[in-house]
Amino acid sequence: MRISSSTLYEVGVFSINDQLTKLVKTQQQIALGRRILTPEDDPAGASLALENEKALGVVNQYVDNIARARSALGFEETVLTSTTRVLQDARQLVVSAGNPTLSSANLATLATTLRSHYDELLSQANSKDGQGGYLFAGHKSATQPFTQTTGAGVYAGDQGQLKIQINASRQLAVSDSGQDVFNPGVTGSDIFATIETFITALNSGSITASDLTTALTQIDTAANNVLRVRASIGSRLNELDAAEGANLDAVLQYESTLSNIRDLDYTRAITNLTRQQTGLEAAQKSFVAVQGLSLFNFIS
């Protein structure tokens, strides 16, 4: 069979290119630490890796959501801790106002102090979160929830709770409405109106037993309601901890699966690289040797 010089040349070039292609691919795999560079390398593996990447992305989003939820609830807890303190201070002031030896001037001084508690409570009820939205406005986070009208705290928000997805089946409330926290709809439960009414009584210079009883009862009701909400926040924070643990376990599982599918076996890759380098050198030497042959090499 007669083989032309051009055929020998093409075969030699093909062999060199084939060895070089394999060598370059192995070098890329080593550089990236990946066995699968394109879907053609392992169609089934690439498809499975894509599915796991999508699932991992979803779970990582849940982890991020939990961090945001924890921050939001932590901020609300901080505000309500201050609210509890203000209500305790207000209660103490009401108790002290029951001292029968106090003069009208003394009562007026207490009224001024209680007014500062009122203003602080109203400020807390209109607190903003880290994004500038009103914390206790429900879904209407751009609307100031409480305004002062004839002493009462008029609520302009709604009764909704902002929620965030923390796993595939659970949305957790990360806020509480001002209606639920400061004025839960029970008769006589408007804490702003309660304090305003007692301030008026103090400024009148005369405090009755009924004034004291009513104010103390309603302040205690408000304080207990705030404690109820704080307990709910604590429960939700505990739930976040549990959900975070489960999500992080899932992240580790998906990452392990992805590593097994697409990550490179470096020992095997280095062995392949060495073999391919040897093969390329052999192909190059063979090509040079064949190209140097001529009929005159056989004439003596």
XYZ file of C-alpha atoms in Angstrom:
300
model
C 0.000 0.000 0.000
C 1.438 3.306 -1.066
C 1.220 6.142 1.509
C 1.819 9.661 0.268
C 3.979 12.195 2.038
C 0.956 14.431 2.573
C -0.866 11.603 4.351
C 2.087 11.029 6.653
C 2.165 14.751 7.363
C -1.557 14.918 8.175
C -1.363 11.875 10.445
C 1.588 13.383 12.288
C -0.127 16.760 12.751
C -3.342 15.068 13.915
C -1.441 13.019 16.496
C 0.326 16.099 17.854
C -2.894 18.145 18.013
C -4.735 15.299 19.720
C -2.060 14.958 22.400
C -1.883 18.740 22.816
C -5.680 19.047 23.221
C -5.692 16.417 25.931
C -2.741 18.065 27.667
C -4.348 21.540 27.647
C -7.625 20.152 29.003
C -5.835 18.426 31.866
C -3.939 21.642 32.629
C -7.260 23.532 32.763
C -8.754 20.911 35.066
C -5.799 21.213 37.422
C -5.929 25.027 37.342
C -9.656 25.093 38.176
C -9.749 22.035 40.399
C -12.691 20.713 38.379
C -13.144 17.391 36.624
C -16.113 18.646 34.598
C -15.282 21.715 32.516
C -18.140 21.452 30.014
C -21.343 19.372 29.956
C -19.774 17.236 27.211
C -17.183 15.984 29.688
C -19.882 14.150 31.685
C -23.482 14.907 30.634
C -25.075 12.974 33.506
C -22.688 14.409 36.071
C -23.100 17.938 34.733
C -26.893 17.645 34.936
C -26.745 16.355 38.508
C -24.294 19.092 39.470
C -26.652 21.736 38.051
C -29.561 20.376 40.092
C -27.472 20.441 43.264
C -26.229 23.962 42.519
C -29.812 25.201 42.215
C -30.822 23.478 45.446
C -27.746 24.863 47.195
C -28.602 28.366 46.009
C -32.102 28.085 47.458
C -30.861 26.854 50.840
C -28.178 29.556 50.972
C -30.958 32.095 50.405
C -32.807 30.644 53.397
C -29.620 31.062 55.456
C -29.394 34.708 54.365
C -33.092 35.195 55.156
C -32.569 33.820 58.642
C -29.751 36.287 59.252
C -32.040 39.159 58.198
C -34.894 37.788 60.300
C -32.654 37.488 63.352
C -31.490 41.059 62.885
C -35.067 42.362 62.540
C -36.349 40.489 65.584
C -33.287 41.455 67.602
C -33.902 45.103 66.810
C -37.569 44.822 67.792
C -36.575 43.110 71.049
C -34.187 45.978 71.814
C -36.946 48.550 71.283
C -39.451 46.612 73.390
C -36.914 46.196 76.179
C -36.751 49.984 76.304
C -40.549 50.130 76.164
C -40.746 47.840 79.191
C -38.384 50.149 81.066
C -40.465 53.236 80.198
C -43.654 51.538 81.382
C -41.949 50.512 84.616
C -40.804 54.106 85.154
C -44.299 55.367 84.412
C -45.795 52.892 86.869
C -43.370 53.946 89.572
C -44.307 57.565 88.990
C -48.018 56.750 89.294
C -47.374 54.946 92.571
C -45.431 57.929 93.923
C -48.274 60.236 92.911
C -50.440 58.456 95.458
C -48.505 60.058 98.296
C -51.123 62.251 100.033
C -48.474 64.738 101.231
C -47.641 65.887 97.690
C -48.605 69.458 96.849
C -50.114 70.656 93.577
C -46.647 71.854 92.557
C -45.230 68.398 93.276
C -47.954 66.791 91.189
C -47.256 69.238 88.335
C -43.583 68.214 88.439
C -44.620 64.561 88.214
C -46.841 65.464 85.271
C -43.851 66.965 83.457
C -41.808 63.813 84.059
C -44.668 61.581 82.961
C -44.992 63.667 79.801
C -41.378 62.818 78.969
C -42.216 59.117 79.434
C -45.202 59.562 77.120
C -43.020 61.178 74.460
C -40.402 58.435 74.769
C -43.062 55.734 74.462
C -44.507 57.408 71.372
C -41.024 57.634 69.863
C -40.485 53.921 70.461
C -43.833 53.083 68.910
C -42.685 54.996 65.813
C -39.237 53.355 65.691
C -37.698 52.639 62.291
C -35.814 49.534 61.254
C -32.403 49.381 59.598
C -33.938 50.022 56.152
C -35.832 53.122 57.279
C -39.244 51.472 57.479
C -41.491 51.879 60.505
C -41.044 48.887 62.767
C -44.585 48.670 64.101
C -46.633 49.731 61.055
C -47.487 46.215 59.858
C -47.356 46.017 56.075
C -47.531 49.814 55.788
C -43.871 50.281 56.691
C -43.667 53.643 54.921
C -46.455 55.106 57.090
C -45.801 56.502 60.569
C -47.936 54.178 62.700
C -48.794 56.420 65.672
C -49.802 60.040 65.868
C -50.948 61.932 68.944
C -54.563 63.124 68.882
C -56.043 64.557 72.092
C -53.639 62.402 74.045
C -54.587 59.104 72.436
C -52.214 57.253 70.130
C -54.030 57.014 66.811
C -52.788 54.007 64.852
C -52.332 54.426 61.090
C -50.673 51.102 60.274
C -52.379 47.757 59.693
C -52.450 44.530 61.689
C -50.159 42.616 59.329
C -46.815 41.044 60.135
C -43.890 41.060 57.745
C -42.807 37.489 57.031
C -39.735 35.873 55.557
C -39.138 32.370 54.143
C -36.746 30.384 56.350
C -37.137 26.967 54.713
C -39.202 25.336 51.992
C -42.361 25.176 54.101
C -42.103 27.953 56.698
C -42.547 31.708 56.627
C -41.667 33.368 59.926
C -43.114 36.677 61.157
C -40.279 39.170 61.672
C -42.408 42.081 62.903
C -45.432 42.842 65.065
C -48.062 45.457 64.401
C -48.298 48.503 66.643
C -51.948 47.675 67.160
C -50.960 44.361 68.726
C -48.073 45.769 70.775
C -49.374 49.098 72.077
C -53.131 48.943 71.687
C -54.335 45.348 71.379
C -57.984 46.274 71.028
C -59.018 45.614 74.616
C -61.266 48.240 76.209
C -59.145 50.748 78.095
C -55.916 49.309 76.689
C -54.719 52.423 74.829
C -51.584 53.105 76.863
C -51.177 56.557 75.338
C -54.669 57.596 76.388
C -54.064 56.091 79.839
C -50.920 58.142 80.424
C -52.463 61.281 78.955
C -55.481 60.953 81.261
C -53.263 60.615 84.310
C -51.146 63.615 83.244
C -54.357 65.652 83.125
C -55.238 64.471 86.620
C -51.792 65.403 87.924
C -52.040 68.881 86.424
C -55.442 69.345 88.080
C -53.661 69.188 91.418
C -55.880 66.411 92.757
C -55.462 62.625 92.410
C -58.228 60.232 93.417
C -57.920 56.576 94.359
C -59.826 55.742 91.197
C -57.282 57.658 89.117
C -54.463 55.646 90.671
C -56.201 52.282 90.342
C -57.198 52.841 86.732
C -53.737 54.066 85.696
C -51.894 51.243 87.444
C -54.213 48.585 86.048
C -53.899 49.827 82.496
C -50.125 50.339 82.688
C -49.759 46.793 84.029
C -51.947 45.531 81.187
C -49.777 47.329 78.647
C -46.553 46.099 80.248
C -47.796 42.502 80.333
C -48.810 42.766 76.700
C -45.330 43.982 75.737
C -43.846 41.071 77.688
C -46.133 38.724 75.766
C -44.820 40.053 72.463
C -41.234 39.805 73.710
C -41.834 36.165 74.669
C -43.153 35.550 71.163
C -39.997 37.132 69.728
C -37.901 34.813 71.895
C -39.790 31.793 70.563
C -39.273 32.955 66.994
C -35.554 33.483 67.599
C -35.336 29.920 68.907
C -37.114 28.692 65.792
C -34.609 30.588 63.649
C -31.749 28.837 65.437
C -33.270 25.422 64.714
C -34.012 26.292 61.070
C -30.510 27.678 60.598
C -28.970 24.455 61.898
C -31.050 22.358 59.506
C -30.244 24.645 56.568
C -26.511 24.613 57.285
C -26.599 20.805 57.421
C -28.276 20.830 54.004
C -25.624 23.229 52.679
C -22.862 20.859 53.764
C -24.662 17.924 52.138
C -25.126 19.715 48.818
C -21.545 20.975 48.826
C -20.271 17.458 49.518
C -22.373 16.042 46.692
C -21.128 18.729 44.295
C -17.537 18.048 45.296
C -17.949 14.346 44.616
C -19.501 15.035 41.216
C -17.274 17.701 39.734
C -14.109 18.158 41.791
C -10.827 16.865 40.461
C -8.797 13.906 41.695
C -5.445 15.719 41.701
C -3.339 12.573 41.980
C -4.947 11.034 38.923
C -4.835 14.347 37.062
C -1.097 14.788 37.651
C -0.502 11.211 36.462
C -2.535 11.925 33.323
C -0.636 15.166 32.741
C 2.725 13.415 32.939
C 1.564 10.676 30.553
C 0.141 13.223 28.122
C 3.352 15.270 28.168
C 5.278 12.092 27.334
C 2.807 11.242 24.575
C 3.091 14.748 23.099
C 6.871 14.608 23.091
C 6.765 11.193 21.419
C 4.347 12.418 18.756
C 6.536 15.453 18.064
C 9.720 13.357 17.757
C 7.954 10.860 15.503
C 6.674 13.658 13.291
C 10.149 15.165 12.956
C 11.671 11.781 12.199
C 9.097 10.930 9.549
C 9.377 14.363 7.898
C 13.134 13.862 7.638
C 12.796 10.673 5.619
C 13.516 10.735 1.887
C 14.250 8.181 -0.873
C 17.836 9.320 -0.735
C 18.066 7.971 2.861
C 17.898 4.453 1.338
C 20.432 4.938 -1.520
C 23.885 3.896 -0.509
